[in-house]
Amino acid sequence: MRIPPSAQEIFDAGEVLPPAEMARRQLRGLNRAVRFAAANLPFYQRVFAEAGLAPEPVRSFDEYARRVPSIRKADVAGAVRAAGTGQIGIEALGGRRLSNVVMTSGTLGFNTFAFLTPSDLRGGSLLNSLRELWIVGVRPGMKVLTLSPAWHALALLDTRGLTALGAEAVIPWGTFAPRFVPNFLDAVVAHRPEHILLTAPVLRGMIEECDRREADARDVFASVRYIACAGESLSAPYRRHVIERTGIDDLFERGGSSDGMFGGGECFAHRGHHISADLHYVEVIDPVSGELLAPGRRGVPLVTNLLRGRSVYIRFNTEDVAAIVPGECPCGRTDPVIELYGRLSDSVVLEDRIVAPADIREALDTIPDFMGQPFQIEHAGPARIRIAMGVTRPWAMLSRATDAVRSALRIDATVTISENLAVGWKGQVMRGG
Amino acid sequence: MPATPAGLHQLATHAEREHDPFAGRRSAAAEPAVVIQAADGAPVYLALTREDIAATARALSSAWKTLGVAGGDTVLIYDYGASPLTLFASWCYVPHLEKGAADLLGAVPICNDGLPEFASRALHVLRYLRPGVTIVDAAHMPVFLRRVAEERARIGEWTRLLAVSPDDEAAGPREIAAWERELDLPVRLLLRSGPALFFAAQCEAGALHADPRHYRVEVAPVEGSEPVAVGEGSLCITNRFLRGTSVERYLANVEVAIERGLCSCGRSSRPFRCLA
């Protein structure tokens, strides 16, 4: 794969195809994916047969949404349970040697498995990784602090991407859990990386650890130009806060779904995630009606992988809240930009809108004492929500937080304290925990 | 003149005193491609060149081979992705590696990551992927055994061998026998030392072997004594393949007995055993 000059913003021509050409290629890719699955992948043969899918190709994205059935995490998990094996007939390996198996995030309390071959890891998935690393500022020869929690597909793809970019990797001990934050910070101090790839809770922990050590975060992060965080959406106030505290040039968000095996990074415009349209097709549908939604409208994203040589997901509902961001991106890329707002199960679906964790985070992060603190959104009436915080704060501060949420979302909301929020190993709120 | 044996504590002290994360072991001439932390919380790192990374994977594959990992096996690793046990298992786990231990043997790795909370996920992998060999960091054995008991899992039906891997510490024959009884499954040791990038695996005859192409293994009979080739004492490791970091006479926190004769398994390296 050809690596462009460091100063170039775009990684390759695939990111800047004219929209009509991109759409034409995607439609062709979708038909190929469905045809291949119908002929070769037992899981989809069953799903398509149950839906009565006719073999004729689709001619538009609308027709694709109408005719091709969608699948959910529960379908994949159910197939694993029923088969008693992780290999369930979604593996488009084409007789190639299997190289790696990874797990999905297990948000339903059940991890499913994805299978990868070297042909994909050197082909489409590597291209996806390179574009994602490039867009978040990783450049050839950079010293990058990272980890390889190797159960997760993103870790494998980052590894191959960093190899192709000739980056020098600094790997502290541990995983992306709060207890390893000191290792991360020590590694930054000792090795002076230019870029850091991590998760948002660990970044929060690192800044808190600077405070605990009475160290100036600007000194600690003096060598770091960029940080890219995966795992949750970052609010604009939090991004400003991190840049201000650490003195880095920019903070990027990375997003996607380990379940649907797709993802992308933000560009400098921070409008959402650029998704490689020649590798994945993402549509957004209404979670209740299943209707295909136009750009700008919120729903749940469905991904179809246009790749082979790995497990393939066709119209896979990731059960997140998302919207396709309308308009042209200032970075010049023409591929679709998807904004992700959190998990649907962590959101409240009202009659006229979906209130997602990212909405609340955006409002609460305007108040320093609430920045980054865990919370849960609850339905409190037909057009009313309650936000249960996992930290104790004085009443006046809660009142201020309530005002901030009401004013930002124009919704009847109350911020309260809950002692019953369960926090998971990554520092995230475990709904129903 | 051979180096004076030094353990992790001495390296950490040196690293902190001299503000040198490599504790004086980094080769100035070698260009590192990857830097890894030697152990959890220790301020000691190893600088690895591309050749070092490839050679470490070969050393790990040699240990896997001793355990009986073969082409077509799936290998489950219940340890952190940053552990050498995991990093060098696959070409996709550490940058700049083209063939990990699994790739060299034609096996397929799956990593569970290393948090204690993930013990049930390890069982999940066992249940649905049936790995031929399962490697568990020894520190996770208590929680792993508890989960096996709680789920009444018969893991002997899901994997043919459990390799328990203590890091820079010993596990004695009685402990191994107890694990075997409890799990009704063959259990073997995969001894490792992160600060030395050292792997030694137990053969079918019960002795530990470190590939002599990769390591020189000695024992230091008493603290401060000159290491010797045969006898009982602290395990002293010289890594023969690393170029980016010099590992000469690293004193692991493991008491061993190195035997004079050859092992009945037929391997040419001197067999050794952990002392309880």
XYZ file of C-alpha atoms in Angstrom:
709
model
C 0.000 0.000 0.000
C 1.419 3.393 -0.961
C 1.907 5.765 1.959
C 1.347 9.436 1.003
C 3.574 12.313 2.116
C 3.045 13.237 5.776
C 1.711 16.702 5.007
C -1.102 15.342 2.857
C -4.500 15.359 4.590
C -6.128 12.645 2.471
C -4.725 9.126 2.634
C -5.874 7.896 -0.759
C -8.164 8.532 -3.698
C -10.808 6.162 -2.316
C -11.742 8.828 0.241
C -12.473 11.535 -2.314
C -14.473 9.780 -4.992
C -17.254 11.837 -6.581
C -20.448 10.977 -4.655
C -22.187 9.507 -7.702
C -19.250 7.209 -8.380
C -19.090 6.238 -4.701
C -22.811 5.394 -4.731
C -22.424 3.354 -7.903
C -19.559 1.354 -6.409
C -21.414 0.850 -3.132
C -24.504 -0.457 -4.849
C -22.392 -2.852 -6.876
C -20.609 -3.909 -3.649
C -23.903 -4.469 -1.858
C -25.210 -6.692 -4.623
C -21.960 -8.649 -4.607
C -22.096 -9.052 -0.830
C -25.685 -10.278 -0.877
C -25.059 -12.586 -3.833
C -21.981 -14.064 -2.165
C -23.792 -14.532 1.147
C -26.786 -16.156 -0.539
C -24.514 -18.597 -2.330
C -21.942 -19.342 0.358
C -22.847 -18.302 3.896
C -25.310 -20.597 5.683
C -26.342 -17.996 8.280
C -27.484 -15.570 5.594
C -28.984 -18.308 3.459
C -31.288 -19.016 6.392
C -32.019 -15.336 7.086
C -32.659 -14.553 3.417
C -34.880 -17.612 2.970
C -36.965 -16.640 6.004
C -37.404 -13.152 4.572
C -38.215 -14.502 1.110
C -35.419 -12.469 -0.468
C -35.578 -12.762 -4.240
C -32.272 -13.263 -6.072
C -32.620 -10.174 -8.331
C -30.111 -7.413 -7.670
C -31.246 -4.220 -5.966
C -31.139 -0.994 -7.986
C -31.178 1.602 -5.218
C -30.345 2.059 -1.551
C -34.065 2.360 -0.811
C -34.686 -0.972 -2.452
C -31.764 -2.479 -0.538
C -33.311 -1.280 2.741
C -36.760 -2.562 1.772
C -35.768 -5.963 0.490
C -32.703 -7.178 2.366
C -33.484 -8.271 5.926
C -31.506 -6.803 8.821
C -29.921 -8.780 11.627
C -29.158 -7.901 15.245
C -26.629 -8.886 17.874
C -29.164 -11.240 19.411
C -29.468 -13.113 16.083
C -25.722 -13.652 15.911
C -25.489 -14.596 19.608
C -28.457 -16.941 19.187
C -26.746 -18.650 16.272
C -23.579 -19.156 18.345
C -25.641 -20.652 21.175
C -27.603 -22.878 18.829
C -24.562 -24.087 16.903
C -22.460 -24.497 20.024
C -19.544 -22.952 18.146
C -18.246 -19.505 17.358
C -18.269 -20.205 13.628
C -21.872 -19.714 12.551
C -21.808 -19.330 8.799
C -21.007 -15.631 8.392
C -17.323 -16.346 7.700
C -16.463 -15.412 4.135
C -13.015 -16.988 4.301
C -13.104 -18.447 0.799
C -10.747 -21.308 1.655
C -8.060 -18.901 2.850
C -5.913 -19.666 5.898
C -7.455 -18.406 9.115
C -5.117 -16.047 10.916
C -6.933 -14.643 13.943
C -10.139 -14.811 15.916
C -11.417 -11.784 17.815
C -14.346 -11.199 20.105
C -17.063 -8.622 19.818
C -17.685 -6.309 22.742
C -20.347 -8.477 24.338
C -22.766 -5.669 25.099
C -25.609 -8.181 25.398
C -23.582 -10.111 27.934
C -22.549 -12.564 25.232
C -19.433 -12.189 23.116
C -19.635 -13.421 19.572
C -16.607 -14.132 17.409
C -15.171 -12.773 14.193
C -12.705 -14.651 12.026
C -9.965 -12.965 10.009
C -7.591 -14.094 7.283
C -4.276 -12.526 6.237
C -5.808 -11.538 2.911
C -8.231 -9.194 4.676
C -5.665 -8.039 7.231
C -3.341 -7.103 4.367
C -6.162 -5.837 2.176
C -9.416 -4.043 2.938
C -9.123 -3.993 6.710
C -5.576 -2.671 6.529
C -6.700 0.093 4.180
C -9.477 0.964 6.644
C -6.965 1.069 9.483
C -4.499 3.225 7.564
C -7.178 5.745 6.650
C -8.361 5.859 10.251
C -4.864 6.264 11.724
C -4.040 8.869 9.079
C -7.148 10.950 9.701
C -6.388 11.106 13.446
C -2.875 12.340 12.736
C -0.630 9.266 12.875
C 2.183 9.712 10.373
C 5.120 7.587 9.183
C 7.852 7.167 11.760
C 5.886 8.760 14.606
C 6.368 7.489 18.137
C 2.929 6.237 19.148
C 1.880 5.116 22.609
C -0.689 2.384 22.325
C -1.838 -0.946 23.678
C -2.941 -4.104 22.004
C -5.925 -5.486 23.883
C -5.764 -8.251 21.336
C -9.245 -9.659 21.870
C -10.632 -6.663 19.972
C -10.510 -6.244 16.187
C -9.420 -2.601 16.432
C -6.244 -3.635 18.257
C -5.289 -6.005 15.452
C -6.004 -3.446 12.773
C -4.066 -0.730 14.603
C -1.124 -3.103 14.893
C -1.063 -3.727 11.169
C -1.656 -0.058 10.403
C 1.171 1.106 12.667
C 3.436 -1.472 11.043
C 2.610 -0.206 7.561
C 3.209 3.385 8.672
C 6.572 2.479 10.210
C 5.530 3.967 13.548
C 7.581 3.318 16.663
C 5.199 1.815 19.212
C 5.446 2.293 22.962
C 3.415 -0.335 24.781
C 2.873 0.040 28.525
C 1.722 -2.910 30.611
C -1.966 -3.569 31.090
C -5.220 -2.935 29.331
C -7.676 -0.049 28.988
C -8.868 -0.247 32.579
C -8.518 2.486 35.229
C -6.017 0.564 37.337
C -3.408 0.760 34.552
C -3.623 4.531 34.179
C -0.372 5.070 36.161
C 1.484 2.789 33.724
C 0.197 4.869 30.816
C 1.249 8.112 32.412
C 4.674 6.757 33.378
C 5.171 5.624 29.778
C 4.324 9.123 28.468
C 6.836 10.666 30.842
C 9.541 8.103 30.113
C 9.204 7.848 26.325
C 7.780 11.152 25.118
C 5.421 9.867 22.407
C 4.060 12.174 19.695
C 0.719 10.396 19.448
C -1.445 8.389 21.842
C -4.166 5.899 20.930
C -6.390 5.032 23.888
C -9.897 5.165 25.344
C -11.693 8.182 26.779
C -11.907 6.841 30.373
C -8.161 6.148 30.398
C -7.426 9.653 29.087
C -9.618 11.117 31.836
C -7.759 8.974 34.350
C -4.379 10.152 33.053
C -5.278 13.802 33.537
C -6.596 13.042 37.033
C -3.384 11.142 37.741
C -1.400 14.257 36.756
C -3.416 16.188 39.351
C -2.896 13.480 41.959
C 0.862 13.630 41.339
C 0.723 17.432 41.350
C 2.306 17.352 37.903
C 1.535 19.943 35.241
C -0.301 18.029 32.495
C 1.248 20.367 29.916
C 4.708 19.199 30.968
C 3.682 15.567 31.019
C 2.115 15.759 27.555
C 4.679 18.189 26.118
C 5.814 15.756 23.407
C 2.288 14.724 22.415
C 0.725 16.355 19.364
C -2.420 14.263 19.029
C -4.546 11.891 21.067
C -7.208 9.658 19.545
C -9.828 8.082 21.800
C -12.084 5.147 21.041
C -15.013 3.800 22.970
C -17.331 6.743 23.526
C -18.245 10.088 22.060
C -16.328 13.127 23.240
C -18.173 16.356 23.925
C -16.946 19.668 22.551
C -16.375 21.078 26.090
C -14.368 17.996 27.029
C -12.273 18.260 23.857
C -11.523 21.914 24.684
C -10.739 20.966 28.277
C -8.254 18.250 27.267
C -6.539 20.479 24.720
C -6.333 23.291 27.250
C -5.046 21.040 30.052
C -2.506 19.064 28.012
C -1.482 21.545 25.335
C -1.882 18.969 22.554
C -2.739 20.123 19.025
C -5.960 18.114 18.716
C -8.046 15.375 20.262
C -9.792 12.959 17.906
C -12.600 10.525 18.430
C -12.619 7.061 16.884
C -15.819 5.122 16.557
C -17.585 2.210 15.005
C -18.659 -1.191 16.182
C -16.657 -4.284 16.992
C -19.880 -6.202 16.415
C -20.303 -4.942 12.860
C -16.516 -4.798 12.337
C -16.384 -1.290 10.949
C -15.208 2.090 12.124
C -13.556 5.354 11.289
C -11.954 8.427 12.769
C -12.834 12.088 12.893
C -11.002 14.586 10.757
C -9.941 17.991 12.080
C -13.497 19.280 11.550
C -14.831 16.927 14.253
C -18.198 16.465 12.545
C -18.340 12.695 12.997
C -16.646 9.543 11.761
C -15.521 9.226 8.174
C -16.548 5.774 7.024
C -14.730 4.190 4.093
C -17.576 3.873 1.618
C -15.711 1.416 -0.575
C -15.287 -0.952 2.397
C -18.500 -0.526 4.409
C -21.979 0.689 3.655
C -23.740 2.311 6.599
C -27.420 3.265 6.559
C -29.451 4.760 9.396
C -32.988 3.530 10.024
C -35.768 4.450 12.395
C -35.488 2.064 15.379
C -39.259 1.626 15.555
C -40.503 1.655 11.954
C -37.351 0.414 10.230
C -37.725 3.240 7.683
C -34.517 4.383 5.964
C -33.668 7.847 7.304
C -32.266 10.783 5.400
C -28.982 12.435 6.445
C -29.404 14.506 9.595
C -32.076 12.266 11.129
C -31.272 10.095 14.094
C -31.799 6.377 14.199
C -29.820 3.168 14.479
C -26.979 2.375 12.084
C -26.941 -0.762 9.984
C -23.648 -1.813 8.461
C -22.927 -4.014 5.495
C -19.287 -4.984 5.078
C -18.181 -4.909 1.467
C -15.108 -6.974 2.343
C -14.354 -10.680 2.281
C -11.681 -12.885 3.799
C -13.301 -12.428 7.202
C -16.594 -12.609 9.041
C -19.094 -10.512 7.132
C -22.009 -8.540 8.530
C -24.906 -7.707 6.223
C -27.448 -5.127 7.333
C -26.201 -5.617 10.856
C -27.986 -3.392 13.346
C -25.302 -2.220 15.798
C -28.015 -0.905 18.156
C -26.238 2.418 18.596
C -27.764 5.830 18.030
C -26.391 7.526 14.924
C -27.034 9.980 12.131
C -25.408 10.559 8.774
C -24.026 14.085 8.925
C -25.299 16.126 5.961
C -23.179 18.515 3.926
C -19.643 18.663 2.633
C -16.738 18.145 4.972
C -14.076 20.880 5.066
C -11.374 18.205 4.979
C -12.295 17.419 1.376
C -13.220 13.780 1.917
C -16.402 12.788 0.179
C -17.036 9.575 2.084
C -20.005 9.499 4.465
C -19.652 11.020 7.924
C -21.542 9.178 10.647
C -21.987 10.638 14.097
C -22.430 8.158 16.924
C -24.248 9.223 20.086
C -24.094 6.125 22.316
C -25.944 2.860 22.659
C -29.656 2.747 21.987
C -30.144 0.805 25.232
C -28.500 3.694 27.123
C -30.782 6.237 25.408
C -34.371 7.282 25.894
C -36.629 7.109 22.845
C -39.296 9.803 23.056
C -42.093 10.294 20.573
C -40.278 12.976 18.640
C -36.633 12.212 19.283
C -33.943 10.005 20.774
C -32.059 11.419 23.751
C -28.663 9.716 23.749
C -25.768 9.740 26.209
C -23.764 12.098 23.975
C -26.504 14.753 24.279
C -26.394 14.672 28.059
C -22.613 14.505 28.129
C -22.433 17.600 25.906
C -24.593 19.540 28.389
C -23.070 18.233 31.624
C -19.493 18.692 30.423
C -20.092 22.468 30.392
C -19.952 22.242 34.205
C -16.449 21.316 35.409
C -17.676 19.281 38.400
C -19.743 17.056 36.147
C -17.248 16.650 33.339
C -16.738 13.001 32.475
C -18.746 11.753 35.454
C -20.847 8.606 34.944
C -24.600 8.942 34.533
C -27.634 7.080 33.280
C -30.599 8.476 31.367
C -34.032 7.326 32.469
C -37.477 7.785 31.008
C -39.526 9.875 33.459
C -42.692 10.546 31.462
C -43.968 10.994 27.904
C -41.639 13.937 27.261
C -39.532 13.909 30.371
C -36.190 12.421 31.328
C -34.210 11.966 34.528
C -30.411 11.849 34.595
C -29.058 9.771 37.446
C -25.494 10.743 38.317
C -23.032 8.348 39.870
C -21.339 11.073 41.910
C -22.583 13.085 44.861
C -22.817 16.828 44.311
C -24.486 19.630 46.324
C -28.090 20.457 45.496
C -27.213 23.819 43.947
C -24.875 22.127 41.541
C -27.511 19.561 40.555
C -29.880 22.403 39.911
C -27.287 24.017 37.659
C -26.818 20.717 35.828
C -30.582 20.416 35.381
C -30.671 23.906 33.876
C -27.792 23.051 31.555
C -29.541 19.924 30.239
C -32.907 21.689 29.880
C -31.377 24.599 28.068
C -29.222 22.495 25.728
C -31.890 19.933 24.847
C -35.058 21.992 25.363
C -36.582 19.140 27.268
C -38.120 18.584 30.687
C -35.207 17.035 32.562
C -33.985 16.564 36.128
C -30.490 15.684 37.241
C -30.423 13.555 40.395
C -28.000 11.432 42.374
C -28.199 7.659 42.292
C -26.248 5.375 44.552
C -27.149 2.378 42.452
C -25.178 3.021 39.279
C -22.897 0.097 38.531
C -19.661 1.046 36.813
C -18.001 -1.535 34.553
C -14.341 -2.391 34.119
C -13.796 0.393 31.572
C -15.367 2.949 33.883
C -18.637 2.946 31.952
C -22.117 2.773 33.488
C -23.579 -0.726 33.317
C -27.260 -0.301 32.627
C -29.395 -2.399 34.931
C -26.295 -3.250 36.957
C 33.902 -10.385 32.145
C 30.381 -11.747 32.710
C 27.758 -9.334 34.001
C 26.792 -9.288 37.656
C 23.378 -10.895 38.044
C 20.602 -8.369 38.620
C 16.894 -8.819 39.226
C 13.894 -6.625 38.529
C 14.294 -4.743 41.807
C 17.863 -3.707 40.949
C 16.839 -2.754 37.413
C 13.937 -0.655 38.706
C 16.191 1.073 41.226
C 18.721 1.830 38.490
C 15.970 3.087 36.149
C 14.625 5.485 38.758
C 17.996 6.680 40.011
C 19.381 7.328 36.526
C 16.075 8.420 34.942
C 16.713 5.702 32.371
C 13.600 3.642 31.542
C 15.829 0.975 29.983
C 17.850 0.577 33.200
C 21.156 0.798 31.356
C 20.322 -2.180 29.130
C 19.464 -0.391 25.878
C 21.913 -0.673 23.025
C 22.623 2.808 21.673
C 23.364 1.489 18.191
C 20.069 -0.341 17.688
C 17.016 1.459 16.328
C 13.956 0.339 18.337
C 10.723 -0.387 16.505
C 8.783 -1.169 19.667
C 9.263 -0.367 23.340
C 7.465 -2.538 25.888
C 7.124 -2.345 29.639
C 8.854 -5.295 31.308
C 6.320 -5.832 34.095
C 3.237 -4.244 35.629
C 4.158 -1.099 37.530
C 7.919 -1.527 37.041
C 9.665 1.507 35.517
C 11.698 -0.821 33.299
C 11.219 -1.121 29.541
C 12.749 -3.116 26.735
C 13.688 -1.527 23.406
C 13.157 -4.000 20.591
C 14.372 -3.871 17.031
C 12.401 -5.531 14.237
C 14.792 -8.480 14.420
C 14.288 -8.716 18.200
C 10.538 -8.877 17.728
C 10.821 -11.665 15.161
C 13.298 -13.590 17.322
C 11.100 -13.284 20.435
C 8.218 -14.771 18.463
C 10.499 -17.655 17.446
C 11.460 -18.210 21.089
C 7.794 -18.249 22.106
C 6.943 -20.654 19.291
C 9.693 -22.966 20.477
C 8.060 -23.016 23.931
C 4.620 -23.587 22.381
C 6.077 -26.488 20.392
C 7.378 -28.051 23.590
C 3.820 -27.834 24.913
C 2.603 -29.671 21.840
C 0.912 -26.815 19.981
C 0.558 -27.914 16.374
C -0.752 -26.663 13.053
C -4.517 -26.240 13.078
C -4.709 -25.694 16.846
C -6.566 -22.759 18.266
C -4.681 -21.331 21.243
C -6.493 -19.297 23.888
C -4.344 -16.858 25.849
C -5.805 -15.537 29.087
C -3.367 -12.720 29.748
C -3.037 -9.037 28.972
C -2.453 -8.030 25.373
C 0.687 -6.216 26.583
C 2.179 -9.375 28.086
C 4.996 -11.021 26.094
C 2.930 -14.182 26.250
C 0.357 -12.460 24.033
C 2.335 -9.840 22.132
C 4.523 -12.322 20.287
C 1.793 -14.873 19.626
C 0.467 -13.232 16.465
C 1.609 -10.967 13.661
C -1.388 -8.812 14.575
C -0.605 -8.360 18.278
C 2.572 -6.269 18.116
C 3.680 -3.875 15.366
C 6.526 -4.874 13.075
C 6.093 -8.619 13.532
C 5.481 -10.636 10.384
C 5.149 -14.105 11.965
C 4.045 -14.660 15.544
C 4.378 -17.919 17.446
C 0.990 -19.054 16.195
C 1.775 -18.135 12.590
C 5.070 -20.028 12.754
C 3.279 -23.169 13.929
C 0.155 -22.811 11.790
C -2.026 -22.249 14.848
C -4.693 -19.596 15.421
C -4.506 -17.445 18.561
C -7.316 -15.798 20.455
C -6.573 -13.407 23.293
C -8.968 -12.960 26.200
C -7.106 -10.009 27.747
C -5.995 -10.300 31.327
C -8.415 -8.747 33.783
C -9.648 -11.094 36.528
C -13.190 -10.076 35.499
C -12.574 -11.877 32.210
C -12.346 -15.378 33.691
C -15.891 -16.154 32.605
C -15.079 -14.830 29.129
C -12.179 -17.297 28.990
C -14.668 -20.061 29.734
C -16.945 -18.656 27.043
C -14.104 -18.942 24.523
C -13.349 -22.468 25.706
C -16.989 -23.458 25.351
C -17.476 -22.070 21.849
C -14.038 -22.292 20.217
C -12.610 -25.471 21.818
C -8.966 -24.362 21.721
C -6.464 -27.217 21.580
C -4.243 -25.455 24.104
C -5.255 -22.884 26.714
C -2.620 -20.649 28.255
C -3.484 -18.890 31.505
C -1.352 -16.387 33.389
C -0.680 -18.063 36.747
C -1.915 -14.976 38.599
C -5.380 -15.646 37.168
C -5.548 -19.275 38.231
C -7.482 -18.667 41.485
C -10.226 -16.675 39.735
C -10.191 -19.029 36.742
C -10.624 -22.089 38.982
C -13.402 -20.348 40.883
C -15.285 -19.612 37.660
C -14.801 -23.175 36.430
C -16.264 -24.446 39.714
C -19.129 -21.928 39.711
C -20.104 -22.759 36.150
C -19.496 -26.475 36.733
C -17.520 -26.359 33.493
C -15.829 -29.561 32.351
C -13.053 -27.829 30.503
C -11.264 -31.119 29.853
C -13.916 -31.643 27.190
C -13.097 -28.311 25.565
C -9.290 -28.158 25.574
C -6.648 -30.872 25.655
C -4.007 -28.985 27.648
C -3.843 -26.108 30.077
C -0.521 -24.260 30.197
C -0.120 -22.128 33.301
C 2.319 -19.275 32.944
C 3.921 -17.720 35.997
C 5.767 -14.466 35.271
C 9.108 -14.243 37.033
C 7.911 -16.563 39.769
C 7.711 -20.282 40.410
C 4.921 -22.817 40.415
C 5.816 -26.115 42.021
C 4.845 -29.678 41.095
C 2.352 -29.924 43.949
C 0.466 -26.870 42.717
C 0.381 -28.255 39.186
C -0.838 -31.637 40.407
C -3.612 -29.890 42.369
C -4.720 -27.962 39.259
C -4.710 -31.166 37.228
C -6.881 -32.921 39.807
C -9.293 -30.028 40.065
C -9.689 -29.570 36.331
C -9.297 -33.196 35.284
C -6.983 -32.025 32.536
C -3.235 -32.180 31.818
C -1.559 -29.009 33.114
C 1.935 -27.874 32.204
C 4.081 -24.895 33.024
C 5.019 -22.178 30.579
C 7.508 -20.272 32.678
C 8.250 -16.761 31.525
C 10.140 -13.702 32.564
C 9.024 -10.408 31.037
C 12.200 -8.459 31.867
C 14.287 -11.100 30.045
C 11.751 -11.951 27.314
C 12.257 -15.523 28.416
C 10.034 -18.548 27.804
C 10.562 -22.104 28.991
C 7.972 -24.832 28.680
C 7.457 -28.107 30.433
C 7.914 -31.165 28.239
C 5.837 -34.329 28.365
C 8.360 -35.759 30.849
C 7.705 -32.903 33.270
C 10.968 -30.957 32.904
C 11.273 -27.333 31.836
C 13.245 -26.565 28.699
C 14.510 -23.250 27.416
C 15.706 -23.353 23.830
C 19.534 -23.078 24.042
C 19.593 -21.204 20.714
C 17.694 -18.417 22.471
C 18.805 -18.486 26.103
C 21.672 -19.422 28.369
C 20.226 -20.643 31.629
C 22.211 -20.721 34.867
C 21.538 -20.743 38.586
C 22.854 -18.450 41.296
C 23.117 -20.762 44.331
C 23.081 -17.951 46.909
C 22.529 -14.211 46.649
C 25.548 -12.515 45.196
C 27.226 -15.740 44.130
C 28.599 -16.435 40.655
C 25.992 -18.283 38.573
C 26.741 -21.857 37.597
C 25.439 -24.115 34.845
C 24.055 -26.885 37.047
C 22.538 -27.031 40.510
C 19.900 -25.318 42.610
C 19.337 -21.601 43.094
C 17.812 -18.524 41.509
C 17.220 -18.782 37.767
C 19.703 -16.606 35.899
C 18.876 -15.837 32.261
C 20.988 -14.554 29.417
C 18.966 -13.725 26.353
C 21.041 -14.542 23.271
C 18.874 -12.945 20.589
C 18.002 -9.437 21.752
C 19.980 -6.636 20.122
C 18.031 -3.538 21.151
C 18.255 -4.426 24.832
C 21.022 -6.375 26.470
C 19.765 -9.053 28.858
C 22.751 -10.675 30.470
C 22.375 -12.702 33.636
C 18.954 -11.447 34.557
C 18.108 -12.875 37.956
C 14.520 -14.087 37.889
C 12.515 -14.440 41.048
C 12.354 -18.206 40.548
C 14.147 -20.957 42.410
C 15.054 -23.814 40.109
C 17.169 -26.929 39.904
C 19.082 -27.377 36.659
C 19.944 -31.009 36.071
C 23.221 -32.319 34.782
C 21.919 -35.052 32.525
C 19.649 -34.952 29.538
C 15.883 -35.245 29.721
C 14.109 -38.466 28.834
C 12.087 -36.460 26.295
C 15.156 -36.329 24.077
C 15.549 -32.529 23.923
C 19.125 -31.354 23.847
C 18.725 -28.527 26.372
C 19.454 -29.128 30.056
C 16.196 -29.864 31.864
C 15.295 -27.821 34.918
C 12.500 -27.761 37.471
C 10.915 -25.128 39.639
C 11.478 -25.641 43.323
C 8.380 -25.231 45.431
